[in-house]
Amino acid sequence: MKYFPIFVDAEHIHCLLVGAGEVAARKCELLLKTPAKITIVAPWICESVKRLVEESEQITFIERKFEDQDIDGKQMIFVATDDELINKHIHDIAHAKHLLVNVVDNTPLCKFITPSIVDRSPIIIAMSSGGVAPVLLRYLRQKLESVIPNKVKLLGNFSEKFRSTVKDALGSVTDRRYFWEEVLDGDIGESILQGNSKQAEAKFDKALIAYRNGDKPTGQVYLVGAGPGDPDLLTFRALRLMQKADIVVYDRLVSPDILELVRRDAEKIYVGKEKSNHTIPQEDINELLARKALDGNRVVRLKGGDPFIFGRGGEEIETLVEHGVDFQVVPGITAATGAASYAGIPLTHRDHAQSVTFTTGHLRDNTINLNWPALVQQNHTLVFYMGLTGLPIICEKLIEHGMPKEMPIALVQSATREDQKVVTGTLEDIVDNPNTALLKPPTLIIVGTVVNLHSSLNWFSQGNVHQ
C-alpha cells in the first residue's frame, strides 16, 4: 500500500490552489465541501472559478503569477496549471518544507492524491487506485453509487445522535455492535431512510429497552414491486430489502432472474396463483404475512409489477393493520408501462391518445363485467391485465359498444424478458391469428391506435411476432 488512506480534519487547514482554469474549478468545488480556507493564485480566472469566488467567503483570489512566498502558512497545496516548469518548481519548494502538495494529473509530483469519493456526509467513502487506473475507479464508484442509499447520511446522523445513549445503556462493545446492526439493518433503519425520524426514534427507544431486557424484536412486512420481469428494472430500494429479508413470499409473476437476487439464506415461500388454480387463497396469504412478521421476521412480499396495481396489496396491508404489524410499500414498474415501453408502444401520444385506462380482463362465470361504454372512447388507450383467456369476449364487447373492428391491438407476453413476444392485429382478426394461440400468461393486451407505432418504435426485438 503505497498511499496511506487518511481523513484530514479540514476545520483549520489553509489550502493554496495555483491555477484558475476548469481543472482548478473541480478541485475548488471539492474543497468547498469542507470548512477549509482557500487561497487561489493565478494570472487569469475562468468563469467557473469566478462564480465560485463570488459565491463563497471561504475563497481569496489573488490575480497574479505564483510567487514562492505564496506557500507560507499553507498546509495543503494543489497545483493545477498547464506549465510543467512551474508545476515542478512548486512541488520542489513545497516538498522541501514538508508540505502536502498535489500536482493535478501528475502522480510522480504528488505527495498526496485525492481519492474518488462517494459523498453521503457524514458518511464518506473514498477509493484510490494510486493513480494507475482512474477509469476503473470511476466504474467502481458508479457501482457503489447505485447500491448505497442516497439518504444513508440520515443513518449517520441518527447514529451520531444516539451513540452516547446506546453506550450508556449497553456496557459491552459486542452488545452495542449487535444492537446497532439490528437497528440499521431493520425496520428502524428503513424508517430513518424514509425520513420518518419521529417514528424511528419511538421504535428505537422500545428496541433499546427490549434488547437490554433480552426480548425478541418485532418484525415488519415490506410489500415490494418486482416490476415486469427484467431484473435491471428493480428499484434500488427493492433490491436492498430483498437482500436483507429473512422471509420472501413471492408469486408466479416474479421472474427466476429476480428471485436469484434474494438473500441466499432467506426462506422463500411460493404463493403463486395460476389460471383457474389459486395455490393459496388470498386470505391465507394475508394471514401468513402477519404471522411471520409477528414471529420477529423481516418479511418481503415480492409481487410482480406494482403492489397497488392489480396486485391486491391493499388487501394484504389491511390484514397487517388489523394485527398491528408495521409495513412499508415499495412501488415497482407496473406491467403496463413495462410491456408498452419494451414493445415500442407509447401508451399516450399527441397524435393518438391523450388518456389511458388500466383494467382487468379476468373472467368470472365466463364473462367480464366492465363498464364497456366508458371504455370505448376516442383518442384513448386501453390496457387489459389478465385478459388472455377472455380475449374473444374483450374484442366482441368493444366492437359491440362502438369501437371500430379495425382498431389495432397488441398482445405482449413475458414483457421485458428475453422470451418476450408481441403479436399485433385488429379487434376483428386477433383472435384467429395462429400466433395468438401460442401465447401464454402473463400476457398484457393493449388496444388503441398507438399500437400502429410498434413497427417503427420497437427496439426490443426478442421473439417479436407480427400479424
Coordinates of C-alpha atoms in Angstrom, one line a residue:
M1 CA 0.0 0.0 0.0
K2 CA 2.0 3.0 -1.3
Y3 CA -0.6 5.6 -0.2
F4 CA -1.8 5.6 3.4
P5 CA -5.5 6.3 3.5
I6 CA -6.4 9.1 5.9
F7 CA -9.2 11.6 6.5
V8 CA -7.9 15.0 7.5
D9 CA -9.8 17.5 9.7
A10 CA -10.2 20.5 7.4
E11 CA -11.5 22.8 10.1
H12 CA -8.2 24.7 10.5
I13 CA -6.5 24.0 7.2
H14 CA -5.5 26.7 4.8
C15 CA -5.2 25.4 1.2
L16 CA -3.4 27.0 -1.7
L17 CA -4.7 26.4 -5.2
V18 CA -2.4 27.5 -8.0
G19 CA -4.3 27.9 -11.3
A20 CA -7.9 29.1 -12.0
G21 CA -8.9 27.0 -15.0
E22 CA -11.6 24.3 -15.3
V23 CA -9.4 21.7 -13.7
A24 CA -8.8 24.0 -10.7
A25 CA -12.6 24.6 -10.6
R26 CA -13.2 20.9 -9.9
K27 CA -10.6 20.9 -7.1
C28 CA -12.1 24.1 -5.7
E29 CA -15.6 22.6 -5.7
L30 CA -14.3 19.6 -3.7
L31 CA -12.5 21.8 -1.2
L32 CA -15.7 23.9 -0.7
K33 CA -17.4 20.8 0.7
T34 CA -15.1 21.2 3.7
P35 CA -14.6 24.2 6.1
A36 CA -11.1 24.7 4.8
K37 CA -9.8 28.2 4.0
I38 CA -8.8 28.5 0.3
T39 CA -6.5 30.9 -1.5
I40 CA -6.3 30.8 -5.3
V41 CA -3.4 32.4 -7.1
A42 CA -3.5 32.7 -10.9
P43 CA -2.9 35.5 -13.6
W44 CA -6.4 34.8 -15.1
I45 CA -9.6 33.2 -14.0
C46 CA -12.2 31.1 -15.9
E47 CA -15.9 31.6 -15.5
S48 CA -16.4 28.5 -13.3
V49 CA -13.8 29.6 -10.7
K50 CA -15.0 33.2 -10.9
R51 CA -18.5 32.1 -10.0
L52 CA -17.2 30.0 -7.0
V53 CA -15.1 33.0 -5.8
E54 CA -18.2 35.3 -5.9
E55 CA -20.4 32.8 -4.1
S56 CA -18.1 31.7 -1.3
E57 CA -16.5 33.7 1.5
Q58 CA -14.0 30.8 2.0
I59 CA -12.0 31.8 -1.1
T60 CA -9.5 34.5 -1.5
F61 CA -8.4 35.1 -5.1
I62 CA -5.1 36.7 -5.9
E63 CA -4.8 37.7 -9.6
R64 CA -1.1 37.3 -10.5
K65 CA 1.5 34.7 -11.2
F66 CA 2.6 32.4 -8.4
E67 CA 5.4 33.6 -6.1
D68 CA 7.4 31.4 -3.7
Q69 CA 6.1 33.0 -0.6
D70 CA 2.6 32.0 -1.5
I71 CA 3.2 28.6 0.1
D72 CA 3.9 30.2 3.5
G73 CA 1.2 29.5 6.1
K74 CA -0.4 26.8 3.9
Q75 CA -0.9 23.2 5.0
M76 CA -2.1 21.7 1.7
I77 CA -1.3 22.8 -1.9
F78 CA -3.0 21.9 -5.2
V79 CA -1.2 22.8 -8.4
A80 CA -3.5 23.0 -11.5
T81 CA -1.6 24.8 -14.2
D82 CA -0.6 23.7 -17.7
D83 CA 3.0 24.9 -17.2
E84 CA 5.2 21.9 -16.4
L85 CA 8.1 24.0 -15.2
I86 CA 6.1 25.9 -12.6
N87 CA 4.3 22.7 -11.5
K88 CA 7.7 21.1 -10.9
H89 CA 9.0 24.2 -9.1
I90 CA 6.1 24.4 -6.7
H91 CA 6.4 20.7 -6.0
D92 CA 10.1 21.1 -5.2
I93 CA 9.7 24.1 -2.8
A94 CA 6.7 22.6 -1.1
H95 CA 8.4 19.2 -0.6
A96 CA 11.5 21.0 0.8
K97 CA 9.2 22.4 3.5
H98 CA 7.5 19.1 4.1
L99 CA 4.1 20.4 2.9
L100 CA 1.4 18.3 1.3
V101 CA 1.4 19.0 -2.4
N102 CA -0.7 17.6 -5.2
V103 CA 0.1 18.4 -8.9
V104 CA -3.1 17.5 -10.7
D105 CA -2.8 14.6 -13.2
N106 CA 0.9 14.2 -12.5
T107 CA 1.2 11.4 -9.9
P108 CA 5.1 11.5 -9.6
L109 CA 4.7 15.1 -8.3
C110 CA 2.1 14.2 -5.8
K111 CA 2.9 13.8 -2.1
F112 CA -0.8 13.0 -1.6
I113 CA -3.6 12.1 -4.0
T114 CA -7.3 12.9 -3.8
P115 CA -9.5 9.7 -3.8
S116 CA -12.7 9.1 -5.7
I117 CA -15.4 9.9 -3.3
V118 CA -19.0 8.8 -2.6
D119 CA -20.2 11.6 -0.5
R120 CA -23.2 11.0 1.8
S121 CA -21.8 13.2 4.6
P122 CA -21.3 12.4 7.4
I123 CA -20.7 9.1 5.6
I124 CA -17.9 9.4 3.2
I125 CA -16.4 6.5 1.1
A126 CA -13.1 7.2 -0.5
M127 CA -11.3 5.0 -3.1
S128 CA -8.0 5.1 -4.8
S129 CA -6.1 3.3 -7.5
G130 CA -2.9 5.1 -6.7
G131 CA -3.3 7.0 -9.9
V132 CA -2.8 3.9 -12.1
A133 CA -6.5 3.1 -13.1
P134 CA -8.7 6.1 -12.9
V135 CA -11.3 4.7 -15.4
L136 CA -11.6 1.5 -13.4
L137 CA -12.0 3.7 -10.3
R138 CA -14.9 5.6 -11.8
Y139 CA -16.5 2.4 -12.8
L140 CA -16.3 1.1 -9.2
R141 CA -17.6 4.3 -7.9
Q142 CA -20.7 4.1 -10.2
K143 CA -21.3 0.6 -8.8
L144 CA -21.2 1.9 -5.2
E145 CA -23.4 4.9 -6.0
S146 CA -26.1 2.5 -7.3
V147 CA -26.2 0.3 -4.1
I148 CA -25.7 2.9 -1.4
P149 CA -29.0 4.7 -0.5
N150 CA -28.8 8.4 -1.2
K151 CA -30.2 9.1 2.2
V152 CA -27.7 6.9 4.1
K153 CA -26.5 10.2 5.6
L154 CA -29.6 10.1 7.7
L155 CA -28.4 6.8 9.2
G156 CA -25.1 8.6 10.0
N157 CA -26.8 11.5 11.7
F158 CA -29.1 9.2 13.7
S159 CA -26.2 7.1 14.8
E160 CA -24.3 10.2 16.0
K161 CA -27.4 11.4 17.9
F162 CA -27.9 8.2 19.9
R163 CA -24.3 6.9 20.2
S164 CA -23.9 8.1 23.8
T165 CA -27.4 6.7 24.7
V166 CA -26.5 3.2 23.5
K167 CA -23.1 3.4 25.1
D168 CA -24.7 4.2 28.5
A169 CA -27.3 1.5 28.2
L170 CA -25.2 -1.3 26.9
G171 CA -21.8 -1.8 28.6
S172 CA -20.4 -4.4 26.2
V173 CA -18.9 -3.4 22.9
T174 CA -20.2 -6.6 21.4
D175 CA -23.8 -5.9 22.7
R176 CA -23.6 -2.4 21.2
R177 CA -22.4 -3.7 17.9
Y178 CA -25.2 -6.3 17.7
F179 CA -27.8 -3.8 18.7
W180 CA -26.7 -1.2 16.1
E181 CA -26.7 -3.9 13.4
E182 CA -30.3 -4.7 14.2
V183 CA -31.2 -1.0 14.2
L184 CA -29.5 -0.1 11.0
D185 CA -30.5 -3.2 9.0
G186 CA -34.1 -3.5 10.3
D187 CA -37.3 -1.5 10.2
I188 CA -35.8 1.3 12.3
G189 CA -33.2 1.9 9.6
E190 CA -35.8 1.8 6.9
S191 CA -37.9 4.4 8.8
I192 CA -34.8 6.6 9.1
L193 CA -34.1 6.3 5.3
Q194 CA -37.7 7.3 4.5
G195 CA -37.4 10.4 6.7
N196 CA -39.7 9.2 9.4
S197 CA -37.5 10.4 12.2
K198 CA -40.2 10.6 14.9
Q199 CA -41.4 7.0 14.2
A200 CA -37.8 5.8 14.1
E201 CA -36.9 7.4 17.4
A202 CA -40.0 5.9 19.1
K203 CA -39.1 2.4 17.7
F204 CA -35.5 3.0 18.8
D205 CA -36.4 3.6 22.4
K206 CA -38.6 0.5 22.6
A207 CA -35.9 -1.6 20.8
L208 CA -33.2 -0.5 23.2
I209 CA -35.3 -1.4 26.3
A210 CA -36.2 -4.7 24.7
Y211 CA -32.7 -5.5 23.8
R212 CA -31.4 -4.7 27.3
N213 CA -34.2 -7.0 28.7
G214 CA -33.4 -9.8 26.2
D215 CA -36.7 -9.5 24.4
K216 CA -37.1 -10.6 20.8
P217 CA -37.6 -7.7 18.3
T218 CA -40.8 -7.4 16.3
G219 CA -40.8 -7.9 12.6
Q220 CA -42.0 -5.9 9.6
V221 CA -43.5 -6.6 6.2
Y222 CA -42.3 -4.9 3.0
L223 CA -44.6 -5.0 0.0
V224 CA -42.1 -4.8 -2.8
G225 CA -42.9 -4.4 -6.5
A226 CA -40.7 -6.6 -8.5
G227 CA -41.5 -4.9 -11.8
P228 CA -42.5 -6.7 -15.1
G229 CA -39.6 -9.2 -15.1
D230 CA -36.3 -7.7 -16.1
P231 CA -34.0 -7.5 -13.0
D232 CA -32.5 -4.3 -14.2
L233 CA -35.9 -2.6 -13.7
L234 CA -35.9 -3.2 -10.0
T235 CA -35.6 -0.1 -7.8
F236 CA -32.5 0.3 -5.6
R237 CA -34.7 0.1 -2.5
A238 CA -36.4 -3.1 -3.7
L239 CA -33.1 -4.8 -4.2
R240 CA -31.8 -3.6 -0.8
L241 CA -34.8 -5.0 1.0
M242 CA -34.7 -8.3 -1.0
Q243 CA -31.1 -8.8 0.1
K244 CA -31.8 -8.4 3.8
A245 CA -35.1 -10.2 4.1
D246 CA -35.5 -13.2 6.5
I247 CA -38.5 -14.5 4.5
V248 CA -39.6 -13.8 1.0
V249 CA -43.2 -14.5 -0.1
Y250 CA -43.4 -14.4 -3.9
D251 CA -45.9 -15.1 -6.6
R252 CA -45.8 -16.6 -10.1
L253 CA -45.1 -13.3 -11.9
V254 CA -41.8 -12.8 -10.1
S255 CA -39.2 -14.0 -12.7
P256 CA -36.5 -16.5 -11.8
D257 CA -33.8 -13.9 -12.5
I258 CA -35.3 -11.6 -9.9
L259 CA -35.6 -14.3 -7.4
E260 CA -31.9 -15.0 -7.8
L261 CA -31.2 -11.6 -6.2
V262 CA -32.9 -12.5 -2.9
R263 CA -30.6 -13.2 0.0
R264 CA -29.3 -16.7 -0.3
D265 CA -30.2 -17.9 3.2
A266 CA -33.7 -16.3 3.2
E267 CA -36.7 -18.6 3.5
K268 CA -38.7 -18.5 0.2
I269 CA -42.4 -19.2 0.2
Y270 CA -44.2 -19.6 -3.1
V271 CA -47.9 -18.4 -3.1
G272 CA -48.4 -18.1 -6.8
K273 CA -51.8 -18.1 -8.5
E274 CA -52.2 -19.7 -11.9
K275 CA -55.2 -19.5 -14.2
S276 CA -58.1 -21.2 -12.5
N277 CA -55.8 -22.6 -9.8
H278 CA -55.2 -20.5 -6.7
T279 CA -52.4 -22.3 -4.9
I280 CA -53.1 -20.5 -1.7
P281 CA -56.2 -18.4 -1.0
Q282 CA -55.6 -14.7 -0.7
E283 CA -56.9 -14.6 2.8
D284 CA -54.3 -17.2 3.8
I285 CA -51.5 -15.2 2.2
N286 CA -52.6 -12.2 4.2
E287 CA -52.5 -14.1 7.5
L288 CA -49.2 -15.7 6.5
L289 CA -47.5 -12.3 6.2
A290 CA -48.8 -11.2 9.6
R291 CA -47.9 -14.4 11.3
K292 CA -44.3 -14.4 10.0
A293 CA -43.8 -10.8 11.0
L294 CA -45.2 -11.3 14.5
D295 CA -42.6 -14.0 14.9
G296 CA -39.9 -11.3 14.5
N297 CA -39.0 -11.8 10.9
R298 CA -38.3 -9.2 8.2
V299 CA -40.8 -10.3 5.5
V300 CA -40.7 -9.2 1.9
R301 CA -43.9 -9.8 -0.1
L302 CA -42.5 -9.8 -3.6
K303 CA -45.1 -9.1 -6.2
G304 CA -44.8 -8.9 -10.0
G305 CA -45.3 -5.3 -11.3
D306 CA -46.6 -2.9 -8.7
P307 CA -48.2 -4.0 -5.4
F308 CA -51.1 -1.5 -5.7
I309 CA -52.0 -2.1 -9.4
F310 CA -54.0 -5.3 -9.6
G311 CA -51.6 -6.8 -7.0
R312 CA -54.1 -7.0 -4.1
G313 CA -51.5 -5.2 -2.0
G314 CA -54.3 -3.2 -0.3
E315 CA -56.0 -6.3 1.0
E316 CA -52.7 -7.6 2.4
I317 CA -51.9 -4.4 4.3
E318 CA -55.4 -4.2 5.7
T319 CA -54.8 -7.5 7.4
L320 CA -51.4 -6.3 8.6
V321 CA -53.1 -3.2 10.2
E322 CA -55.6 -5.5 11.9
H323 CA -52.7 -7.4 13.5
G324 CA -50.7 -4.3 14.4
V325 CA -47.8 -5.3 12.1
D326 CA -45.6 -2.5 10.7
F327 CA -45.3 -2.4 7.0
Q328 CA -43.9 -0.3 4.1
V329 CA -44.7 -0.3 0.4
V330 CA -42.1 -0.2 -2.4
P331 CA -43.6 0.7 -5.8
G332 CA -42.5 -1.1 -8.9
I333 CA -42.8 -0.6 -12.6
T334 CA -46.2 -2.0 -13.4
A335 CA -46.7 -4.5 -16.3
A336 CA -48.5 -1.9 -18.4
T337 CA -45.6 0.5 -18.6
G338 CA -43.0 -2.2 -18.9
A339 CA -44.8 -4.0 -21.7
A340 CA -45.6 -0.9 -23.6
S341 CA -42.1 0.5 -23.3
Y342 CA -40.4 -2.8 -24.4
A343 CA -42.9 -3.3 -27.2
G344 CA -42.3 0.2 -28.6
I345 CA -46.0 1.3 -27.9
P346 CA -46.3 4.6 -26.2
L347 CA -49.5 4.5 -24.0
T348 CA -50.1 8.1 -24.7
H349 CA -49.1 10.1 -27.8
R350 CA -50.1 13.5 -29.0
D351 CA -51.4 12.2 -32.3
H352 CA -53.1 9.1 -31.0
A353 CA -54.1 9.0 -27.3
Q354 CA -54.4 11.7 -24.6
S355 CA -55.5 9.3 -21.9
V356 CA -55.1 5.6 -20.9
T357 CA -57.1 3.2 -18.8
F358 CA -55.8 0.2 -16.9
T359 CA -58.4 -2.5 -16.3
T360 CA -58.6 -6.3 -15.7
G361 CA -59.8 -8.8 -18.3
H362 CA -60.2 -11.5 -15.7
L363 CA -63.1 -13.9 -16.4
R364 CA -65.8 -14.6 -13.9
D365 CA -68.5 -17.1 -14.8
N366 CA -67.3 -16.9 -18.4
T367 CA -67.9 -13.2 -18.7
I368 CA -66.1 -9.9 -18.0
N369 CA -68.2 -7.4 -16.1
L370 CA -66.8 -4.0 -17.1
N371 CA -68.4 -0.6 -18.0
W372 CA -67.8 -1.2 -21.7
P373 CA -69.4 2.1 -23.0
A374 CA -67.0 4.0 -20.7
L375 CA -64.0 2.1 -22.2
V376 CA -64.9 3.0 -25.8
Q377 CA -63.5 6.5 -26.3
Q378 CA -61.7 8.4 -29.0
N379 CA -58.0 9.2 -28.6
H380 CA -57.7 6.7 -25.8
T381 CA -55.6 3.6 -25.0
L382 CA -56.9 0.6 -23.1
V383 CA -54.7 -1.9 -21.2
F384 CA -56.1 -5.2 -20.1
Y385 CA -54.3 -7.2 -17.4
M386 CA -55.0 -10.9 -17.1
G387 CA -57.1 -10.9 -20.3
L388 CA -55.6 -13.6 -22.5
T389 CA -58.3 -16.2 -21.7
G390 CA -61.0 -13.6 -22.1
L391 CA -59.6 -12.1 -25.3
P392 CA -62.6 -13.1 -27.5
I393 CA -65.0 -11.5 -25.1
I394 CA -62.9 -8.3 -24.9
C395 CA -62.8 -7.9 -28.7
E396 CA -66.5 -8.8 -29.0
K397 CA -67.6 -6.3 -26.3
L398 CA -65.5 -3.4 -27.6
I399 CA -66.9 -3.8 -31.1
E400 CA -70.4 -4.3 -29.8
H401 CA -70.1 -0.9 -28.0
G402 CA -68.9 1.0 -31.0
M403 CA -65.2 0.5 -31.3
P404 CA -64.1 0.0 -34.9
K405 CA -63.3 -3.5 -36.0
E406 CA -60.0 -2.2 -37.5
M407 CA -58.8 -0.8 -34.1
P408 CA -55.2 -2.0 -33.6
I409 CA -54.5 -4.4 -30.7
A410 CA -51.3 -5.9 -29.3
L411 CA -50.6 -8.9 -27.1
V412 CA -47.4 -8.7 -25.2
Q413 CA -46.2 -11.9 -23.5
S414 CA -43.5 -12.0 -20.8
A415 CA -42.8 -8.3 -21.1
T416 CA -39.2 -7.0 -20.7
R417 CA -37.8 -10.6 -20.5
E418 CA -35.7 -12.4 -23.1
D419 CA -38.7 -14.6 -24.1
Q420 CA -40.9 -11.5 -24.7
K421 CA -43.3 -12.0 -27.7
V422 CA -45.5 -9.4 -29.3
V423 CA -48.5 -10.3 -31.5
T424 CA -50.3 -7.4 -33.3
G425 CA -53.5 -7.3 -35.3
T426 CA -57.0 -5.8 -35.1
L427 CA -60.0 -6.4 -32.9
E428 CA -61.5 -8.3 -35.8
D429 CA -58.7 -10.7 -36.6
I430 CA -56.5 -11.0 -33.5
V431 CA -58.4 -14.0 -32.0
D432 CA -58.0 -16.0 -35.2
N433 CA -54.3 -15.2 -35.6
P434 CA -52.4 -18.5 -35.3
N435 CA -49.7 -16.8 -33.3
T436 CA -52.2 -15.8 -30.6
A437 CA -52.9 -19.4 -29.8
L438 CA -49.2 -19.9 -29.0
L439 CA -49.2 -17.2 -26.3
K440 CA -49.3 -18.0 -22.6
P441 CA -49.8 -15.9 -19.4
P442 CA -48.6 -13.5 -18.4
T443 CA -49.8 -11.6 -21.4
L444 CA -50.9 -8.0 -21.5
I445 CA -53.4 -6.5 -24.0
I446 CA -53.0 -3.0 -25.4
V447 CA -55.8 -1.6 -27.6
G448 CA -55.6 1.7 -29.4
T449 CA -54.1 3.4 -32.5
V450 CA -50.8 3.7 -30.5
V451 CA -50.3 0.1 -31.5
N452 CA -49.6 1.3 -35.0
L453 CA -46.3 2.8 -33.7
H454 CA -45.0 -0.7 -32.7
S455 CA -43.5 -1.4 -36.1
S456 CA -41.4 1.8 -36.2
L457 CA -40.6 2.3 -32.5
N458 CA -39.9 -1.3 -31.5
W459 CA -36.4 -1.5 -30.1
F460 CA -36.5 -4.7 -28.0
S461 CA -36.9 -7.3 -30.8
Q462 CA -36.5 -10.6 -29.0
G463 CA -39.3 -13.0 -30.0
N464 CA -41.4 -10.5 -31.8
V465 CA -44.2 -11.9 -33.9
H466 CA -46.4 -9.7 -36.0
Q467 CA -49.7 -10.4 -37.6

